[in-house]
Coordinates of C-alpha atoms and ligand atoms in Angstrom, one line a residue:
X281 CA -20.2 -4.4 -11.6
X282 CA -17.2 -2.2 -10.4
X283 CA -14.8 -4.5 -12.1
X284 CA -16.0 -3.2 -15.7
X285 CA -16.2 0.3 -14.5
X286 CA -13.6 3.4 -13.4
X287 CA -14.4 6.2 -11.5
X288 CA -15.1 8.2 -14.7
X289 CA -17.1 5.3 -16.5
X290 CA -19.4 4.9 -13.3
X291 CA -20.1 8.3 -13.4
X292 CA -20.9 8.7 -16.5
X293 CA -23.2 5.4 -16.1
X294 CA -24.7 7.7 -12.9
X295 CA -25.6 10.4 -14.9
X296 CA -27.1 8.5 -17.6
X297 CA -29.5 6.7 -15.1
X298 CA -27.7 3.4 -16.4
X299 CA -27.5 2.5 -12.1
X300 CA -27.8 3.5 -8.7
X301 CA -25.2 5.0 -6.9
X302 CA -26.7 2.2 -4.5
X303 CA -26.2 -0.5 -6.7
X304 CA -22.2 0.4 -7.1
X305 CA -22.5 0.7 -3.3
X306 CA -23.8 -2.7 -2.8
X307 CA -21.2 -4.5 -4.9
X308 CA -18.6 -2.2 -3.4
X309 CA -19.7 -3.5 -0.2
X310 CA -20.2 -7.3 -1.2
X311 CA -17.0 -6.9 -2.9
X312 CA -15.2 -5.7 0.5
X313 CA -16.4 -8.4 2.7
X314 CA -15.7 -11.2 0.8
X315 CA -12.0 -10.1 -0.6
X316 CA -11.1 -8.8 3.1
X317 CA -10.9 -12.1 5.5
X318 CA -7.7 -13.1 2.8
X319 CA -6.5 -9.6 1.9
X320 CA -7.5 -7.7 5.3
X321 CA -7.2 -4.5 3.4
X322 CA -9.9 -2.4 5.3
X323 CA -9.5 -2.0 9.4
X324 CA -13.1 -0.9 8.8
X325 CA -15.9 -1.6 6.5
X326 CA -18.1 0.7 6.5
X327 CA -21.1 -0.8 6.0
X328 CA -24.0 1.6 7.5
X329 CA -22.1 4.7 6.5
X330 CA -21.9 3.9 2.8
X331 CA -25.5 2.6 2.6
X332 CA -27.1 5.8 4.0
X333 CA -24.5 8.1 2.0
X334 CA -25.4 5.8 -1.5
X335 CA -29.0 6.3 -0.6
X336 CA -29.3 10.1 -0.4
X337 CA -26.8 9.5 -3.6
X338 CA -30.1 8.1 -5.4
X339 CA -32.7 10.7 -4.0
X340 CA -30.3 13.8 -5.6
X341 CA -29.8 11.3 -8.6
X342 CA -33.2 11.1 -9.1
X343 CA -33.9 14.6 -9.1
X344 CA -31.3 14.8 -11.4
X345 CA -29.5 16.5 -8.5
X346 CA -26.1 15.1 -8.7
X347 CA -22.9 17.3 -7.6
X348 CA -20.4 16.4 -9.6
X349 CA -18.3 13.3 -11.0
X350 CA -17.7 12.3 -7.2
X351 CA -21.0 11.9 -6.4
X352 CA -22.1 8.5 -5.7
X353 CA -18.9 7.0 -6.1
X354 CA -17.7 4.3 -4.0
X355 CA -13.9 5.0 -2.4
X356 CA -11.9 4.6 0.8
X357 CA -9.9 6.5 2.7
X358 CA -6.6 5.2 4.8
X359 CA -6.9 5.2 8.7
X360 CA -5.0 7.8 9.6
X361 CA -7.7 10.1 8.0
X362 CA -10.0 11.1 10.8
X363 CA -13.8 10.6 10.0
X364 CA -16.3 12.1 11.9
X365 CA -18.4 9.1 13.6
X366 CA -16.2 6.4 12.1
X367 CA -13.4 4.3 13.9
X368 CA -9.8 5.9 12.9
X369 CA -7.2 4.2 14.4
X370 CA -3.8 5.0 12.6
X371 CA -3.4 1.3 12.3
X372 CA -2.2 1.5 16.3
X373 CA -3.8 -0.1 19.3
X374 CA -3.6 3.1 21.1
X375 CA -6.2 4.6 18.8
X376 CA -8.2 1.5 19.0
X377 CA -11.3 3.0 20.1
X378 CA -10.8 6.3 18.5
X379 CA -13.5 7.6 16.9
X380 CA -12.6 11.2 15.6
X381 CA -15.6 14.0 16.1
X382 CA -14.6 16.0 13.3
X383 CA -13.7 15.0 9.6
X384 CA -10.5 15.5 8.3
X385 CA -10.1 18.0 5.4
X386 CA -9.9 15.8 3.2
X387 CA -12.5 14.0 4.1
X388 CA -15.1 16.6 4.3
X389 CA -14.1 17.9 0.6
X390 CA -14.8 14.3 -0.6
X391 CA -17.7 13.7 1.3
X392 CA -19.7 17.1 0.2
X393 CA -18.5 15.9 -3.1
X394 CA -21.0 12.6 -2.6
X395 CA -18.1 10.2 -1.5
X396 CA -19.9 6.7 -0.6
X397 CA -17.5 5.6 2.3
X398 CA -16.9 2.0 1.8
X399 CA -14.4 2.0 4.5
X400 CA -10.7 2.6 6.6
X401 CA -7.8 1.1 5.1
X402 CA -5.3 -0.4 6.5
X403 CA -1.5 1.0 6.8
X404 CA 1.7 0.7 8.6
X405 CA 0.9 1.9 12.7
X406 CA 0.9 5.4 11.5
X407 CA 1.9 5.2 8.3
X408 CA 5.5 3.7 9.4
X409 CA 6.6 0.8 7.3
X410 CA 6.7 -0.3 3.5
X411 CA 4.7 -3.2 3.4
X412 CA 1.6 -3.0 5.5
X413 CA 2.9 -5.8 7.3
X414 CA 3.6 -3.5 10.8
X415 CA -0.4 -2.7 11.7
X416 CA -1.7 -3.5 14.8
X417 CA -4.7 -5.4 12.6
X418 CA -2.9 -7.7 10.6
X419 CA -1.0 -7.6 7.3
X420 CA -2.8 -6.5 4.3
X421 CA -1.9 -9.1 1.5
X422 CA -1.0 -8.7 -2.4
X423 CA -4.6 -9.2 -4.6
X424 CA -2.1 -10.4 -7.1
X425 CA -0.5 -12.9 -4.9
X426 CA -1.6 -13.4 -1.3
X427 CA 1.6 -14.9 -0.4
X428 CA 3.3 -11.0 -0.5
X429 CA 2.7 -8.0 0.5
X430 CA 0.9 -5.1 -1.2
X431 CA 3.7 -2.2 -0.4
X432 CA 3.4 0.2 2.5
X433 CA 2.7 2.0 4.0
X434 CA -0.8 3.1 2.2
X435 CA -1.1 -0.9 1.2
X436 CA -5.0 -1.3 2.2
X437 CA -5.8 1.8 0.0
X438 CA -3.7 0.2 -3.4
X439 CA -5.3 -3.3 -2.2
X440 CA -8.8 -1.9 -2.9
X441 CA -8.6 -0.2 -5.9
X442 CA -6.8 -3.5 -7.3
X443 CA -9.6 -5.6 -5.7
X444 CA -12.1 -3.2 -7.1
X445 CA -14.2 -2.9 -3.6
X446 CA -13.8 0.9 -4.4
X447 CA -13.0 2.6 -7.2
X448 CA -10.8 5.5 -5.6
X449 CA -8.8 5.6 -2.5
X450 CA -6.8 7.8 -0.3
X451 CA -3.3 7.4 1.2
X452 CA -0.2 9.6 2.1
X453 CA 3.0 9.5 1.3
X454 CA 5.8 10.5 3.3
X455 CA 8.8 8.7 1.8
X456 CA 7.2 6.5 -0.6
X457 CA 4.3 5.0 0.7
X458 CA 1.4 6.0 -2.3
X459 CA 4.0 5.0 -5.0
X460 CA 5.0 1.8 -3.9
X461 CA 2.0 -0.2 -2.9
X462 CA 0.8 1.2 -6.3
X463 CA 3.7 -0.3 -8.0
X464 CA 3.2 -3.4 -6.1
X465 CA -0.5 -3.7 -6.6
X466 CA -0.3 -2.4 -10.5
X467 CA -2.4 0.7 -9.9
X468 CA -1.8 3.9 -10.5
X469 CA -1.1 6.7 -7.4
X470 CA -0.3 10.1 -7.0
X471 CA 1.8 11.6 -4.7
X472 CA 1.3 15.6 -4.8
X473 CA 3.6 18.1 -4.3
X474 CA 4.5 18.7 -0.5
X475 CA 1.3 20.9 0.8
X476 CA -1.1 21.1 -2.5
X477 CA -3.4 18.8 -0.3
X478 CA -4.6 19.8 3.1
X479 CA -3.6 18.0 6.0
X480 CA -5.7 18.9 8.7
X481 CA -7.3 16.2 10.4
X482 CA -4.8 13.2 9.3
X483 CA -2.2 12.2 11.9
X484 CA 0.8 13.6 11.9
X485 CA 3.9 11.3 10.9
X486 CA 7.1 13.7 9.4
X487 CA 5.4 17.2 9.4
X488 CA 7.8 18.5 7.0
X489 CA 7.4 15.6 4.7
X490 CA 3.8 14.5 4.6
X491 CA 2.1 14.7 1.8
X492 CA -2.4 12.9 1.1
X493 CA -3.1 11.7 -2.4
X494 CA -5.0 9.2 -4.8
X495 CA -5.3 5.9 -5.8
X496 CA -7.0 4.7 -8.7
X497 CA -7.4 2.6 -11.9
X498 CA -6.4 5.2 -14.2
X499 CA -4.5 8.7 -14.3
X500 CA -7.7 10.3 -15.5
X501 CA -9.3 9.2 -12.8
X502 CA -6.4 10.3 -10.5
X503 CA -7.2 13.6 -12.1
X504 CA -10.6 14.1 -10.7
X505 CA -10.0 13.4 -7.3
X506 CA -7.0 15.6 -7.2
X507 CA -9.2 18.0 -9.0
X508 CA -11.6 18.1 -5.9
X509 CA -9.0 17.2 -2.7
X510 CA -6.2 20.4 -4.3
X511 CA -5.8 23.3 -3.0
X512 CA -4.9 25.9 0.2
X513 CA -6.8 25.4 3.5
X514 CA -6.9 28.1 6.7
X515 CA -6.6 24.8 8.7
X516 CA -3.1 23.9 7.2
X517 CA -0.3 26.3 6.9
X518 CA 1.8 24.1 4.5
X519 CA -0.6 25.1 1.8
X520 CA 0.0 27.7 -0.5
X521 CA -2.6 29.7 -2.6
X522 CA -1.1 28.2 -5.4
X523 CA -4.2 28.0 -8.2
X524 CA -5.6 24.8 -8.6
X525 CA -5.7 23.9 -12.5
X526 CA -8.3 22.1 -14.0
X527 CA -6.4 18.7 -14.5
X528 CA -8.5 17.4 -16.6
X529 CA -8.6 19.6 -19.5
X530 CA -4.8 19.3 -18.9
X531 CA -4.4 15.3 -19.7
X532 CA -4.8 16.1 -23.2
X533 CA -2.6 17.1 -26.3
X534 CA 1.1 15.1 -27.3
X535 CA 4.1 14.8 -26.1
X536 CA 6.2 15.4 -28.7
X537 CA 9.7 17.0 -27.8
X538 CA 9.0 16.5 -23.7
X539 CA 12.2 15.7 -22.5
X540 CA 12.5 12.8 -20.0
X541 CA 15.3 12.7 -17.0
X542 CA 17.0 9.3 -17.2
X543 CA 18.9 9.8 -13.9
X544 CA 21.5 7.4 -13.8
X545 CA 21.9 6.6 -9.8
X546 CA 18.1 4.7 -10.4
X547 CA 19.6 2.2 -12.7
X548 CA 22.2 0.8 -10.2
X549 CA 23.4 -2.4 -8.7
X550 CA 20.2 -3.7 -6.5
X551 CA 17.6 -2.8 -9.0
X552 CA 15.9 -6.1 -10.2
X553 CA 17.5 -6.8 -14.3
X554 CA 13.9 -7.9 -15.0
X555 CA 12.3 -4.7 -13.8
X556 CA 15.0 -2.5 -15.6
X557 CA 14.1 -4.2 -18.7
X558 CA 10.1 -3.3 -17.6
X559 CA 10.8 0.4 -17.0
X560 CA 13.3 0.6 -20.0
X561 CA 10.8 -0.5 -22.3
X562 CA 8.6 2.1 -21.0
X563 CA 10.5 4.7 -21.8
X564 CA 11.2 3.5 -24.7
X565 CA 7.3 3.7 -25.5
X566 CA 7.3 7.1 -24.3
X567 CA 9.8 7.7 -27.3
X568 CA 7.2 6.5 -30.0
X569 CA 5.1 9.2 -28.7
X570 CA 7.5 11.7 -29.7
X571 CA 9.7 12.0 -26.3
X572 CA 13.2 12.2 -26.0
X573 CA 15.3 11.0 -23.4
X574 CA 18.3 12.8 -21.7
X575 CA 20.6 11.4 -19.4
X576 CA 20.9 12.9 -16.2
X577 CA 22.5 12.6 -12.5
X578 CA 21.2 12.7 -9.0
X579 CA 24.1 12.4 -7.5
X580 CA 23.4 13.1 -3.6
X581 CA 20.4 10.1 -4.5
X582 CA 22.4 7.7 -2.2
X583 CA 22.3 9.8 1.0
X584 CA 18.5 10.1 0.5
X585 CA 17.6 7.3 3.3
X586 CA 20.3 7.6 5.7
X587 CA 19.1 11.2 6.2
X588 CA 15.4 10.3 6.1
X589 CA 16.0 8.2 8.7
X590 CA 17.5 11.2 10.7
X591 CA 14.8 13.6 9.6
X592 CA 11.3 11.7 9.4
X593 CA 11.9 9.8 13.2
X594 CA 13.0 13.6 15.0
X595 CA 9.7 15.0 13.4
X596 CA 7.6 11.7 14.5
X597 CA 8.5 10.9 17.8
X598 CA 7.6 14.7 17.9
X599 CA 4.3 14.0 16.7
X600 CA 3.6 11.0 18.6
X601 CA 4.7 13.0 22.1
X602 CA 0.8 13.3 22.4
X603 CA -0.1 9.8 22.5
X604 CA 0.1 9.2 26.5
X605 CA -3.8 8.0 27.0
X606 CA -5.4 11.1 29.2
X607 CA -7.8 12.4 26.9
X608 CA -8.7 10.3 24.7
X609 CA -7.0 6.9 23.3
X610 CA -6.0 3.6 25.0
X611 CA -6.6 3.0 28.7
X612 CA -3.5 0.3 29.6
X613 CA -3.8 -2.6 31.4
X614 CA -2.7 -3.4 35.0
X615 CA -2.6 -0.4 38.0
X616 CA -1.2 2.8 37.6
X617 CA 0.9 4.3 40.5
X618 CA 1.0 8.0 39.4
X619 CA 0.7 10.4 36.0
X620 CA 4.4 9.3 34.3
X621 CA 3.5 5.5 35.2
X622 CA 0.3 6.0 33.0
X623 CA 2.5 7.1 30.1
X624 CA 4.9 4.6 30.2
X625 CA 2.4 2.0 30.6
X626 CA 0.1 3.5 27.8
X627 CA 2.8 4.0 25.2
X628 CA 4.6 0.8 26.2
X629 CA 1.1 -1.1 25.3
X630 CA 0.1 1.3 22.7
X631 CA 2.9 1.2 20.1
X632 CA 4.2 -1.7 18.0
X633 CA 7.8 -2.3 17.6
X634 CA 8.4 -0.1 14.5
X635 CA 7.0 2.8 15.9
X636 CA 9.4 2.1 19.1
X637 CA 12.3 1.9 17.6
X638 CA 11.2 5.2 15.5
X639 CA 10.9 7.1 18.8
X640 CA 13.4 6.1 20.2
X641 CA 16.0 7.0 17.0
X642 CA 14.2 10.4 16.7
X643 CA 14.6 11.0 20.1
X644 CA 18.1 10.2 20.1
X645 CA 19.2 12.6 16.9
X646 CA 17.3 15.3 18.6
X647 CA 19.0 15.2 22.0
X648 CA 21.1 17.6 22.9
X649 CA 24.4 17.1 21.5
X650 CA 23.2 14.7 18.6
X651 CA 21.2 17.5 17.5
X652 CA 24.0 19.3 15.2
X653 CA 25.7 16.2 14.5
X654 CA 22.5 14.4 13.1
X655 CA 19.5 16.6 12.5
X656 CA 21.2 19.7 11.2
X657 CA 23.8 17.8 9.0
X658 CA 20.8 16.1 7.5
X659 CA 18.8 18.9 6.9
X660 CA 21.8 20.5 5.0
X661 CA 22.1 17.1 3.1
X662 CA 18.2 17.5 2.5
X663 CA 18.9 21.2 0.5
X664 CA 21.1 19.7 -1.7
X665 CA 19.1 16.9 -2.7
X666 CA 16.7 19.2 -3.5
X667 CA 19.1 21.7 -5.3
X668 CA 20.1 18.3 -7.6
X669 CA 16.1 18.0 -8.9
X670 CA 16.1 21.9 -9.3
X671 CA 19.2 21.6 -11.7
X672 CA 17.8 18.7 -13.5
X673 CA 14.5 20.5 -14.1
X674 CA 16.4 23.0 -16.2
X675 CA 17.1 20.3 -18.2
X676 CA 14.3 18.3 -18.6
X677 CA 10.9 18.4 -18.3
X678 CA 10.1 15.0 -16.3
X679 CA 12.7 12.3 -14.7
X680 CA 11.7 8.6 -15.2
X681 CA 12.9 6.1 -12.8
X682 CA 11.8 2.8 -11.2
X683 CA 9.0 2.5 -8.5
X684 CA 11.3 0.3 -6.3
X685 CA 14.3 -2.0 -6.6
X686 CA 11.8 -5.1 -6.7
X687 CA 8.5 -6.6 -7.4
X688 CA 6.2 -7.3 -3.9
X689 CA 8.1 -9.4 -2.0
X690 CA 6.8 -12.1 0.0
X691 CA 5.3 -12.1 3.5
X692 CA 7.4 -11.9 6.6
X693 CA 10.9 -11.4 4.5
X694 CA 11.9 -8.2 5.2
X695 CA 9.4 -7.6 8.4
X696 CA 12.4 -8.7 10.7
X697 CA 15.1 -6.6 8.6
X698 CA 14.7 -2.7 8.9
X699 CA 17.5 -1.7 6.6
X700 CA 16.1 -4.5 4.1
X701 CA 12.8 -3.0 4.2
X702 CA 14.1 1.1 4.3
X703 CA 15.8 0.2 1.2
X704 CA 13.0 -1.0 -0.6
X705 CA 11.9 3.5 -0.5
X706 CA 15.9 4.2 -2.1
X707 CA 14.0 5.9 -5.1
X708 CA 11.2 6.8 -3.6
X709 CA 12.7 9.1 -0.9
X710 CA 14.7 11.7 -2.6
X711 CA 11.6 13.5 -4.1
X712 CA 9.8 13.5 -0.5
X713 CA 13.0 15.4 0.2
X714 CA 12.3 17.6 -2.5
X715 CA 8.8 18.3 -2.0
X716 CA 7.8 17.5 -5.9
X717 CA 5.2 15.0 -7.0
X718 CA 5.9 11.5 -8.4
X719 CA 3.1 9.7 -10.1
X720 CA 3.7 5.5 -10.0
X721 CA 1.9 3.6 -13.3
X722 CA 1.9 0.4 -14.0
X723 CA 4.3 -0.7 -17.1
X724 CA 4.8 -4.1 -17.0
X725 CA 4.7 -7.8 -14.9
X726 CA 7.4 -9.9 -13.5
X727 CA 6.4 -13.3 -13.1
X728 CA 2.3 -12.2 -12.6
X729 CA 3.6 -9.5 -10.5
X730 CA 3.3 -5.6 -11.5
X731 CA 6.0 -3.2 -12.3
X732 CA 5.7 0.3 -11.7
X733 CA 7.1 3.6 -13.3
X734 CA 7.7 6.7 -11.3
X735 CA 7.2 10.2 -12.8
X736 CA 8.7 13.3 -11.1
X737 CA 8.2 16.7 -11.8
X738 CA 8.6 20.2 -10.6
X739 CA 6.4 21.7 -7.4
X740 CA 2.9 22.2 -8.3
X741 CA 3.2 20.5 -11.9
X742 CA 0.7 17.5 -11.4
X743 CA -0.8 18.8 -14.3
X744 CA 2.1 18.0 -16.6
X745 CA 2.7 15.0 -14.5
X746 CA -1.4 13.4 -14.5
X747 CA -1.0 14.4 -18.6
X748 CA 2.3 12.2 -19.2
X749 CA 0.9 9.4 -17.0
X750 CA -2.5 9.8 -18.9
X751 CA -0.8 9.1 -22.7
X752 CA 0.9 6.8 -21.4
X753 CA -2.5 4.7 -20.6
X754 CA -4.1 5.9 -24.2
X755 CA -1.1 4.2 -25.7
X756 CA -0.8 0.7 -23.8
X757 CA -3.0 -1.4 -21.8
X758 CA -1.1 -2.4 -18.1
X759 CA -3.7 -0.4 -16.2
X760 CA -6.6 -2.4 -17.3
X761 CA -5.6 -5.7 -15.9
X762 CA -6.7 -6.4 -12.6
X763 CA -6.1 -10.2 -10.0
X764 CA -8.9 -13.1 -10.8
X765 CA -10.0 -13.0 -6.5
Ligands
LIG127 N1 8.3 3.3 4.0 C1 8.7 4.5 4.5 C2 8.8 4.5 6.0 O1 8.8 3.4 6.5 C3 7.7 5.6 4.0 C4 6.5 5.7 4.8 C5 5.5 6.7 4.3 O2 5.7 7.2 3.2 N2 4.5 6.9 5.1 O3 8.9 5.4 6.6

């Protein structure tokens, strides 16, 4: 059943008494288990959780109690998001019998809303990585094509929503990783502007560049989780009491005159021809509905990942300093001789390769000496970047660009080649930098595989953002087509 609904559509169907929200939970759950021994896209199904949350979901719908659109709704949340009673393991072995006492913020907002848990999702070991392939639980796979990869490092969550075992999910997105496993997986994700979501309670990967958003099967629907995850929290600094609109009152009216960014340092050598003529076309749809497009420049674009690889591993191995096994966490193997033997021995067991070679490149820049010469030139670098989107937003009102450079590429081809694989984020980055949200839609199909467009805007403008995606999908048909499993 959830493959003929959306988020919106079953809650309608809710409302009207047309199901249970145990029935969608039943076929979320059917749905999980049999698509995740090929696509591995949960760490954790959560069977028992989702039952007992969809049956209270029926008493309150039966007393024609429900909450709100959330209620009763199937959806997942990524790993890294601590859940009170459920396994939470950031995708690492040193959290692999972490089970969080408290809910992240996130988590509790969704749950009081009536979230049905189906499950954890599975990500890069703490969110680091592009293609899902560098978990500690094995790679999550393409629905589309289970020879590639579904895009990192929030892949289990896109791999859901485009094997319909839920009908929303949750990821974060530090340098790219909502936008492109929703490009690769052809659904649609948003990644909000740098604190309008709490953090509290999700681990930690670049502090200054973390961001939690949705996944979904259309931008409407996108709206109404955004709608109930937005806004400031005591528990999180990074969040401003910026007002939270109502976004869905705001998907609606034209978009004649909006004037669209074409920055030129997104249509470059390296970008696929075929997926330039996919995004192109786009755009050019976006002109039938009364847009017009300006031509713009980025130009500090190309330093965008040579400084995120300065700034995002100082701020994680940071982060990951409290990993060392004492209180909680993973117990290693063989005997310990005395309190620093335990942490080398739990950190040397406990992290995959990635995360290694993150803390130890973080640790470098941020040694003394290094510090000036890496960290702080980056950070300058970071202003500017940021001080290009200001100028262009002067301009314009939204900047078009490509998802990524590619389609999904295949399995084990760019797991042994970091700079392959940190390039595939080249136009994903330079709005983490900024801080501003980027919405990814689908627009297109290379060869059975989906294409995706990113949307930027200004800080806090999701709504403008969630309403360009949204005519978009009144005016074409990409986000309705979903893998035969
Ligand atoms: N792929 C990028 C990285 O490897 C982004 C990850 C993310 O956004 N969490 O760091």
């Amino acid at each position: 059943m959830l493959e003929n609904l959306t988020l919106k559509t079953a809650s309608e169907g809710l409302r009207n008494k047309k199901f249970k929200p145990s029935d969608l939970a039943k076929d979320a759950l059917e749905r999980a288990k049999k698509s995740n021994g090929e696509i591995n896209a949960y760490i954790t199904i959560a069977e028992e959780t989702a039952l007992k949350a969809a049956a209270e979901a029926d008493q309150r719908q039966e007393k024609g109690e429900l909450r709100g659109i959330l209620d009763g709704i199937p959806g997942a949340l990524k790993d890294i998001i601590n859940t009170k009673g459920v396994l939470s393991t950031s995708a690492s072995k040193i959290l692999s019998n972490f089970v969080p006492p408290y809910n992240a913020t996130v988590a509790e907002k969704l749950l009081e809303a009536g979230l049905v848990l189906t499950g954890k999702t599975n990500t890069d070991e703490f969110a680091c990585g592009g293609s899902t392939e560098y978990s500690a639980y094995g790679v999550t796979r393409n629905p589309w094509d289970k020879e590639r990869v579904a895009g990192g490092s929030s892949g289990g969550s896109a791999a859901v929503v485009a094997s319909q075992s839920a009908l929303y999910a949750i990821g974060t997105d530090t340098g790219g990783s909502i936008r492109l496993p929703a490009s690769f997986c052809g659904v649609s994700g948003l990644k909000v502007t740098y604190g309008r979501v709490s953090r509290s309670g999700v681990t930690a990967m670049a502090s200054s560049l973390d961001t939690i958003g949705p996944f979904a099967k259309t931008v409407e629907d996108l709206a109404l989780v955004l709608s109930t995850i937005a806004g400031a929290d005591t528990k999180d600094s990074t969040t401003p009491k910026v007002a939270v609109p109502d976004y869905i009152a705001g998907l609606g009216g034209d978009l004649k005159g909006l004037k669209i960014g074409v920055p030129k340092e997104y249509f470059v050598e390296g970008l696929d021809p075929e997926v330039e003529k996919i995004v192109r076309a786009a755009m050019a749809e976006y002109e039938k509905l009364g847009a017009k497009l300006v031509p713009i420049s980025l130009p500090y674009t190309k330093y965008a990942v040579a400084i995120y690889y300065i700034i995002m591993p100082a701020e994680l191995s940071a982060n990951l300093a409290r990993y060392d096994g004492i209180r909680y966490g993973l117990k290693p193997e063989g005997e310990v001789n005395e309190i620093l033997d335990q942490y080398y021995k739990t950190r040397d067991q406990g992290f995959g390769q990635e995360v290694k070679r993150r803390i130890l490149t973080g640790t470098y820049v941020l040694s003394a000496g290094y510090f000036d010469a890496y960290y702080r030139k980056a950070m300058k670098v970071r202003t500017l970047i940021k001080e290009d989107f200001e100028k262009a937003f002067e301009e314009v009102d939204v900047i078009m660009t490509p998802v990524s450079p590619g389609v999904a590429f295949k399995v084990g081809e760019k797991s042994n080649d970091p700079l392959a694989m940190y390039l595939e984020d080249a136009f994903t980055i330079p709005a983490s930098m900024a801080g501003i949200p980027g919405l990814s839609i689908p627009c297109g199909f290379k060869g059975g595989l989906p294409v995706g467009l990113q949307i930027l805007a200004p800080q806090f403008a999701e709504e403008l953002l969630l309403k360009v995606g949204h005519q978009y999908q009144l005016a074409t048909d990409w986000h309705t087509k979903f893998p035969q499993l």
